[in-house]
PDB file of C-alpha atoms in Angstrom:
ATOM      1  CA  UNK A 635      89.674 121.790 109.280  1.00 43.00           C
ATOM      2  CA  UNK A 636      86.053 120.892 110.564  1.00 42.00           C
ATOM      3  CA  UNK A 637      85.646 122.523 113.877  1.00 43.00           C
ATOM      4  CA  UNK A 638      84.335 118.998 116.348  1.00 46.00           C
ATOM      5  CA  UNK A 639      81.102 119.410 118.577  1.00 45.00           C
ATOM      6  CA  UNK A 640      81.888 120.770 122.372  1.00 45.00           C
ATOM      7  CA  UNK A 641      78.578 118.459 123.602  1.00 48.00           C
ATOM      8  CA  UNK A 642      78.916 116.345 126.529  1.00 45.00           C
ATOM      9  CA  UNK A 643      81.628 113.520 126.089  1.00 51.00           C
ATOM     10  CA  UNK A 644      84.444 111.803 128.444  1.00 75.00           C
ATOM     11  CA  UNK A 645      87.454 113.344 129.395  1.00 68.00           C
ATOM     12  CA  UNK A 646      89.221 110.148 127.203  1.00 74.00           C
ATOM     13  CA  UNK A 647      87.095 110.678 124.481  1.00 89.00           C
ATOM     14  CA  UNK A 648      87.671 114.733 124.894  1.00 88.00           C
ATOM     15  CA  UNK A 649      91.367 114.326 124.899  1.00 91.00           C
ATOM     16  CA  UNK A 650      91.810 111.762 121.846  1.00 93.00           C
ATOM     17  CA  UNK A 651      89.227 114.450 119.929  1.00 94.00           C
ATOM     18  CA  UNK A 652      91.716 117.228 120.503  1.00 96.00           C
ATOM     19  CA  UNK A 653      94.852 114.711 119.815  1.00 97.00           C
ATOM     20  CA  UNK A 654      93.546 113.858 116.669  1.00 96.00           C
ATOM     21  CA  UNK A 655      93.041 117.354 115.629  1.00 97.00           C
ATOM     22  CA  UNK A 656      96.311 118.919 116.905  1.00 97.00           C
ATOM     23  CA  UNK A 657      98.041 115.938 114.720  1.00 97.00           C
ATOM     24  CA  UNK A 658      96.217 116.584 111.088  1.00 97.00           C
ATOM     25  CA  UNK A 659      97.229 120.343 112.352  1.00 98.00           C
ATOM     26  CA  UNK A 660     101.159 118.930 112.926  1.00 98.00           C
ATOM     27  CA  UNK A 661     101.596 117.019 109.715  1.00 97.00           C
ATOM     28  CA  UNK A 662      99.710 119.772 108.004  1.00 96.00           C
ATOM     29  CA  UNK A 663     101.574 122.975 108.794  1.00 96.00           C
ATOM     30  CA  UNK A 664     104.245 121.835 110.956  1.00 96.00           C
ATOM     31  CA  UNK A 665     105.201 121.354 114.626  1.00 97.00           C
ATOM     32  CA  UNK A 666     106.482 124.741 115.002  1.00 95.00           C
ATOM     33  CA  UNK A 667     104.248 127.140 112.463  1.00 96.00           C
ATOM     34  CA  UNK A 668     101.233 125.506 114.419  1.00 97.00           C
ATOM     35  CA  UNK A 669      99.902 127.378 117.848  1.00 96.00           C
ATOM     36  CA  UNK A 670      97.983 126.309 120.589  1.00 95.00           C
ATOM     37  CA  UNK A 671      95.406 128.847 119.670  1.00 94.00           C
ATOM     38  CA  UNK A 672      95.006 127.082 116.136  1.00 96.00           C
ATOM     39  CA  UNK A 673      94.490 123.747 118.359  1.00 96.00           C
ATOM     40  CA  UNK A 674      91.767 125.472 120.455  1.00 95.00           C
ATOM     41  CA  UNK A 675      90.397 127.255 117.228  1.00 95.00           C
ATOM     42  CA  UNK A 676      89.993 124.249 115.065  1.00 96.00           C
ATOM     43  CA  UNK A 677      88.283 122.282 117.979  1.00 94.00           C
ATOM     44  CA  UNK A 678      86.148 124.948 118.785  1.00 93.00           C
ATOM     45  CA  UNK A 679      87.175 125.773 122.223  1.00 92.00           C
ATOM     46  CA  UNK A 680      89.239 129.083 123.933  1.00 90.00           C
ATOM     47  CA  UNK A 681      93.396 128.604 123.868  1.00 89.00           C
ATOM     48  CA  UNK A 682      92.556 128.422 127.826  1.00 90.00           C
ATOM     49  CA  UNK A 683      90.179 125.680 127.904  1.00 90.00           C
ATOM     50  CA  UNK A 684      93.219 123.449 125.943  1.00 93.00           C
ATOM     51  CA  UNK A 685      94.959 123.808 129.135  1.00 91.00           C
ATOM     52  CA  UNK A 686      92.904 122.164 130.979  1.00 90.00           C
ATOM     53  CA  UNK A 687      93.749 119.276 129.116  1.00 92.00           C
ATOM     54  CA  UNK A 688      97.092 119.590 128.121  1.00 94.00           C
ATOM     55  CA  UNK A 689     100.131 121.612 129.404  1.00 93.00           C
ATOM     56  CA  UNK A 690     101.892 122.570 125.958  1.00 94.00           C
ATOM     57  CA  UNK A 691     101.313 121.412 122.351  1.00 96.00           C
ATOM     58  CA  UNK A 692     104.916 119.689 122.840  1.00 96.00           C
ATOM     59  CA  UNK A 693     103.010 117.202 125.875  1.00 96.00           C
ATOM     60  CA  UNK A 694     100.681 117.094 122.692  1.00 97.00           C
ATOM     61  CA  UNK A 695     102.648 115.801 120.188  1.00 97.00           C
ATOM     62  CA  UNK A 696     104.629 113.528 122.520  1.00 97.00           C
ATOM     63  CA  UNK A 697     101.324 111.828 123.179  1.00 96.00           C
ATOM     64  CA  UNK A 698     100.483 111.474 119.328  1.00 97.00           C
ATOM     65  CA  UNK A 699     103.883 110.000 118.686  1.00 97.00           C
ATOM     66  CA  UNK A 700     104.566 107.765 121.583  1.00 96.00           C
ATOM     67  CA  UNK A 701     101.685 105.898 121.760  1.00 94.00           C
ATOM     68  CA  UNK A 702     101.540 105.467 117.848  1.00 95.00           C
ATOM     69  CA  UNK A 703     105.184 104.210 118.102  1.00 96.00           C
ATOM     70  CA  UNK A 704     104.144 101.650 120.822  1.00 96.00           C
ATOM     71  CA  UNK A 705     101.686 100.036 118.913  1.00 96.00           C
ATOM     72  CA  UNK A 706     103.498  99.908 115.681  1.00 96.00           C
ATOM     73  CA  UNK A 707     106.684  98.458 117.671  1.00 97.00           C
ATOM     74  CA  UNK A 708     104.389  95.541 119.095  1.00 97.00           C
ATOM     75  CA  UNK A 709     103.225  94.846 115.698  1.00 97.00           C
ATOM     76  CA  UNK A 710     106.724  94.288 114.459  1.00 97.00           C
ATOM     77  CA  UNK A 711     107.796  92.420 117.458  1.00 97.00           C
ATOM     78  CA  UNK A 712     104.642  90.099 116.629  1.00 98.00           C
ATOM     79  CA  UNK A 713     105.986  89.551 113.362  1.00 97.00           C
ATOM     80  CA  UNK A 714     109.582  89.300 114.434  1.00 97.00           C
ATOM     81  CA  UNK A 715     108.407  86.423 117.022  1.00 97.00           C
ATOM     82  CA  UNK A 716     106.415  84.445 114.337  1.00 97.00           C
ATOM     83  CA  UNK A 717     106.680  80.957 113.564  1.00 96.00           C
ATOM     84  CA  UNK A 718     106.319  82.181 109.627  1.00 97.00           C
ATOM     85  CA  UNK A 719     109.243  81.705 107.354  1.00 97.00           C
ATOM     86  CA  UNK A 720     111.473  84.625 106.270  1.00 97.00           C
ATOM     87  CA  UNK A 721     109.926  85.728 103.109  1.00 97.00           C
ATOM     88  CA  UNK A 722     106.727  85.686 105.024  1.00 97.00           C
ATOM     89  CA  UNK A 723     107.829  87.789 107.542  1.00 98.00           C
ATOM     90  CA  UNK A 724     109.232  90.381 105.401  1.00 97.00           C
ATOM     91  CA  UNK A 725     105.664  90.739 103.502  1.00 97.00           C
ATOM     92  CA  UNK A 726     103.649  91.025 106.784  1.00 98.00           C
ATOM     93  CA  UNK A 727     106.511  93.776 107.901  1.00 98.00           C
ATOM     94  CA  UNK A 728     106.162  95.642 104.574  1.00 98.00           C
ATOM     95  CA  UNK A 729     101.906  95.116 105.108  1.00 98.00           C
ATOM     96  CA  UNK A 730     101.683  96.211 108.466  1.00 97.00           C
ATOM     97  CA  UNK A 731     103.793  99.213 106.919  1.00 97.00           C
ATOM     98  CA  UNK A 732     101.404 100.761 104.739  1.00 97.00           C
ATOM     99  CA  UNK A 733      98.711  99.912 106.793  1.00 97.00           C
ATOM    100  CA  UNK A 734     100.583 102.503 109.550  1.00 97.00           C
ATOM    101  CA  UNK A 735     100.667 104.738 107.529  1.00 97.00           C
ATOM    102  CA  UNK A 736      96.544 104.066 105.911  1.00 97.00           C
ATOM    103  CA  UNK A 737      95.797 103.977 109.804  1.00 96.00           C
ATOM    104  CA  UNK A 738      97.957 106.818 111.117  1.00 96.00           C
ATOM    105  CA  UNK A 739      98.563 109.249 108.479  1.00 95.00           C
ATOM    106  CA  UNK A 740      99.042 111.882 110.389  1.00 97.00           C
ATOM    107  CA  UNK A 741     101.543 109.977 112.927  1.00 97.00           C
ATOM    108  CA  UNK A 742     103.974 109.019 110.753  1.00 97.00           C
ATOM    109  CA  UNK A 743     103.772 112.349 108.677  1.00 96.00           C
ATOM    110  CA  UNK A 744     104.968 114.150 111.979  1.00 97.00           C
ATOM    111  CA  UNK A 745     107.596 111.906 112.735  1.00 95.00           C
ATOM    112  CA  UNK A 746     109.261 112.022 109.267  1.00 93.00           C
ATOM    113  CA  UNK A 747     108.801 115.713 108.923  1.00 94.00           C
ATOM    114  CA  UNK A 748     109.537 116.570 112.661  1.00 95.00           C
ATOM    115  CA  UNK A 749     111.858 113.758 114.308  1.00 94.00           C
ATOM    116  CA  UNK A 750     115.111 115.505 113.899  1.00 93.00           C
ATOM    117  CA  UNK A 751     113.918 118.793 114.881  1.00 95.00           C
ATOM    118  CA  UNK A 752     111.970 117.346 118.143  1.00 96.00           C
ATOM    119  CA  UNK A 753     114.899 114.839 118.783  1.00 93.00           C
ATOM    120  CA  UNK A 754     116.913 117.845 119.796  1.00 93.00           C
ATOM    121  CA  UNK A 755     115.249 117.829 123.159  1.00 94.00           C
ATOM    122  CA  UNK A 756     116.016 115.555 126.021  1.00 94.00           C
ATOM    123  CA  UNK A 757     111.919 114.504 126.324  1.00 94.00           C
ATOM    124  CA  UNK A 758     112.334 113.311 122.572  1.00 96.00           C
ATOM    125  CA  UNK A 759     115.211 110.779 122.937  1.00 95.00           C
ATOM    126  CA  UNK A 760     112.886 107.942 122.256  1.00 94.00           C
ATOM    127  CA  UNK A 761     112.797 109.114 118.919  1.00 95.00           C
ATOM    128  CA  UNK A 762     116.388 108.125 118.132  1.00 94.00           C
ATOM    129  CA  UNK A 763     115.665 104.714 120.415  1.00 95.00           C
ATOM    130  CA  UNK A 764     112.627 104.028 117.770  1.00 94.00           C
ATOM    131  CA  UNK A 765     114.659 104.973 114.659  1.00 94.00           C
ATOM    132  CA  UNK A 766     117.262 102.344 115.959  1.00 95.00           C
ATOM    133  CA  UNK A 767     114.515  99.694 116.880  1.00 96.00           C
ATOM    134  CA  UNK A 768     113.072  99.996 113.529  1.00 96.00           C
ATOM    135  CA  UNK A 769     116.879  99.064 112.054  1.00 97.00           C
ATOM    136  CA  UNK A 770     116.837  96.599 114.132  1.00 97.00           C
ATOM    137  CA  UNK A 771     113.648  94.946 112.973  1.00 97.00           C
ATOM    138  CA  UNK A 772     114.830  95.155 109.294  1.00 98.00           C
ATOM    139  CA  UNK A 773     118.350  94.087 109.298  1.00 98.00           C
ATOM    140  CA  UNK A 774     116.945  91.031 111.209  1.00 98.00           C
ATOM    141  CA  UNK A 775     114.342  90.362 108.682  1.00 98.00           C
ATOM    142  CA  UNK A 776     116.516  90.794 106.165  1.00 98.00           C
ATOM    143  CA  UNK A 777     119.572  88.559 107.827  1.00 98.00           C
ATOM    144  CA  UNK A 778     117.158  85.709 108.497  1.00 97.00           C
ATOM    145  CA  UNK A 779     116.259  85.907 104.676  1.00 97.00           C
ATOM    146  CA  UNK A 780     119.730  85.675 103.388  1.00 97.00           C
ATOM    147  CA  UNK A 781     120.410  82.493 105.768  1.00 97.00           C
ATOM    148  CA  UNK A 782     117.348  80.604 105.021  1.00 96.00           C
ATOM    149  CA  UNK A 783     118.004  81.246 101.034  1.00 96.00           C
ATOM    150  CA  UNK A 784     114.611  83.296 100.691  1.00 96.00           C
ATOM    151  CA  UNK A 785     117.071  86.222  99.559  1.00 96.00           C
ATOM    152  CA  UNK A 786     119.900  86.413  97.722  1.00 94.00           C
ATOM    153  CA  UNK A 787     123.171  85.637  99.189  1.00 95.00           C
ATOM    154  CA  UNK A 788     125.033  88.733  97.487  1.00 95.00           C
ATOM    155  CA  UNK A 789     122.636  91.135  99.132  1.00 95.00           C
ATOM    156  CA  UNK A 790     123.886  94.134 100.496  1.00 97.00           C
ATOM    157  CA  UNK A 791     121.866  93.718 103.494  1.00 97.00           C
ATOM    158  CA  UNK A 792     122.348  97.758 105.202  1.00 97.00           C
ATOM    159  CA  UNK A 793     121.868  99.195 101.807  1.00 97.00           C
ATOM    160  CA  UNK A 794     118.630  96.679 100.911  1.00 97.00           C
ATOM    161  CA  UNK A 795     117.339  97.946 104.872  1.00 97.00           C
ATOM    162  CA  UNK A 796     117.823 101.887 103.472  1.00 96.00           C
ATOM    163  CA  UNK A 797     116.381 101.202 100.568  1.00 96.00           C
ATOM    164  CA  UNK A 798     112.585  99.484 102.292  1.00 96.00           C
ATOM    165  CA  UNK A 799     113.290 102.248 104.748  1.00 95.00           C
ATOM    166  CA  UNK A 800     112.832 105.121 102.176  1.00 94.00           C
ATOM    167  CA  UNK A 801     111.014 103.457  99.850  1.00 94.00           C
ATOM    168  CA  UNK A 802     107.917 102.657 102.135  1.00 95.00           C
ATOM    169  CA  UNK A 803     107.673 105.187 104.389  1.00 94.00           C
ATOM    170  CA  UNK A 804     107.665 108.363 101.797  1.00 94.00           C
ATOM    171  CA  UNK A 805     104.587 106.822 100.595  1.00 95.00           C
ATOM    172  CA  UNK A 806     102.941 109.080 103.903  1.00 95.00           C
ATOM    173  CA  UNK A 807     103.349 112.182 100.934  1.00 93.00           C
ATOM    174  CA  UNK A 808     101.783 110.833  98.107  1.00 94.00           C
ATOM    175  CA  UNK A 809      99.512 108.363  99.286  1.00 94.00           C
ATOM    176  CA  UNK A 810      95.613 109.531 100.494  1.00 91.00           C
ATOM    177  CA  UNK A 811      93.001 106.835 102.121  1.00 90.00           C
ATOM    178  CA  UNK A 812      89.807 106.491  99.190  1.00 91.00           C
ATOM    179  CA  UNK A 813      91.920 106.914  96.446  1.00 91.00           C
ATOM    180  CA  UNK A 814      92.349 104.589  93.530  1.00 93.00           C
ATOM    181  CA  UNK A 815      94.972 102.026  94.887  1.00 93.00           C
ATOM    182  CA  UNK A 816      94.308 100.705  98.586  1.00 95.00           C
ATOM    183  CA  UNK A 817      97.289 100.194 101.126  1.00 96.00           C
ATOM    184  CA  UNK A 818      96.622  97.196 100.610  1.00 97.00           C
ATOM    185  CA  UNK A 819      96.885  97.084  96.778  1.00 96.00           C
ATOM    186  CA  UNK A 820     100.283  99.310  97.272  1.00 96.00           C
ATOM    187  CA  UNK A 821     101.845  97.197  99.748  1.00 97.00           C
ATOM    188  CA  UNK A 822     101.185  94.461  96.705  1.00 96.00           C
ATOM    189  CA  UNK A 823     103.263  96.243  94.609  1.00 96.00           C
ATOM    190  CA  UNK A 824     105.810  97.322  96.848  1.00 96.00           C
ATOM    191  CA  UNK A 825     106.298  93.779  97.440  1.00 96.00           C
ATOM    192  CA  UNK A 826     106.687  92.546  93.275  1.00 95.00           C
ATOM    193  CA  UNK A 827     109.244  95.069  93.357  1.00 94.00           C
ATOM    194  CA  UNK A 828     110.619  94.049  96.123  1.00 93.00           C
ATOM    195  CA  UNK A 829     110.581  90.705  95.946  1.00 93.00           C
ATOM    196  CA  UNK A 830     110.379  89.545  92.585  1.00 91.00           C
ATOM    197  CA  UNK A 831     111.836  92.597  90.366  1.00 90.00           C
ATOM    198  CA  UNK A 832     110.653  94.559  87.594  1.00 87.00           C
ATOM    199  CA  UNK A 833     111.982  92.860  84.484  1.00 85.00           C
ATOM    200  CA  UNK A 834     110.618  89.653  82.867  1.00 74.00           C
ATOM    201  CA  UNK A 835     112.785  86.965  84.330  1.00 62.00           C
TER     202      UNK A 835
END
């Protein structure tokens, strides 16, 4: 990883420098096989001058996945309080989706590999509280479709939820910013599939 310049900057600035480092570190090797001393190393500073910014790499990664989570929640809520019609809503949930994960690779990378091994501690509960939000969001997407006849009546709505659930997010593994199909041109096909099926009609 490219070590960052130690010339004059704000503390904010400083802090979301060393943030954004310690996460590509996170989703790369792992909360636990990655030290504070490879935080300090790859940003070019002493394991002692990290401290003077952060207590622990756990205050760290807290940081990195709370305030990723807020923003991502208040996107959904947006969509959620929309005047749009169900089908609508469902494409701008899938959308704003993949562009999470375009965005915030590294984010939601840490939270799928790490979120049952950091939910085990009482600082992490919000974890669990997000993972339920995020049901939430989709069985009400997906309840609003069935009722307004923009989805099948038959559908098994829980198992349609796991399904988008799965389905979308392990895209964090496979898919890489600058490659050959944009999150934009993903989220596309996620939704034909989706939406409209594989087979001619």
């Amino acid at each position: 990883m490219p070590r960052v310049s130690t010339g004059s900057t704000t503390e904010g600035n400083r802090r979301d420098e060393l943030l954004a480092i310690a996460a590509g570190l996170f989703a790369e090797k792992g909360f636990k096989n990655t030290t504070v001393r490879d935080i300090a190393e790859a940003s070019g500073i002493l394991s002692g001058s990290l401290y003077h910014h952060f207590d622990s790499k756990e205050s760290m990664v807290d940081e990195i996945l709370s305030s990723f989570q807020e923003q991502l929640f208040a996107d959904y809520d947006a969509v959620l309080r929309s005047d749009a019609d169900a089908r609508t809503k469902i494409e701008q949930a899938v959308r704003l989706s993949f562009r999470a994960i375009h965005e915030h690779r590294h984010e939601v990378a840490i939270f799928q590999n790490e979120a049952d091994y950091l939910g085990g501690f009482d600082r992490f509960a919000y974890l669990a509280e997000r993972n339920a939000q995020s049901r939430d969001v989709w069985i009400t997407l997906l309840t609003e479709g069935v009722a307004s006849g923009a989805l099948r009546a038959d559908l098994d709505i829980e198992l349609t939820y796991r399904f988008i659930r799965d389905t979308v997010w392990v895209a964090v593994r496979w898919y890489r910013p600058g490659g050959s199909l944009s999150h934009e041109d993903v989220a596309d096909q996620y939704l034909r599939i989706l939406l409209d099926g594989i087979s001619h009609a």
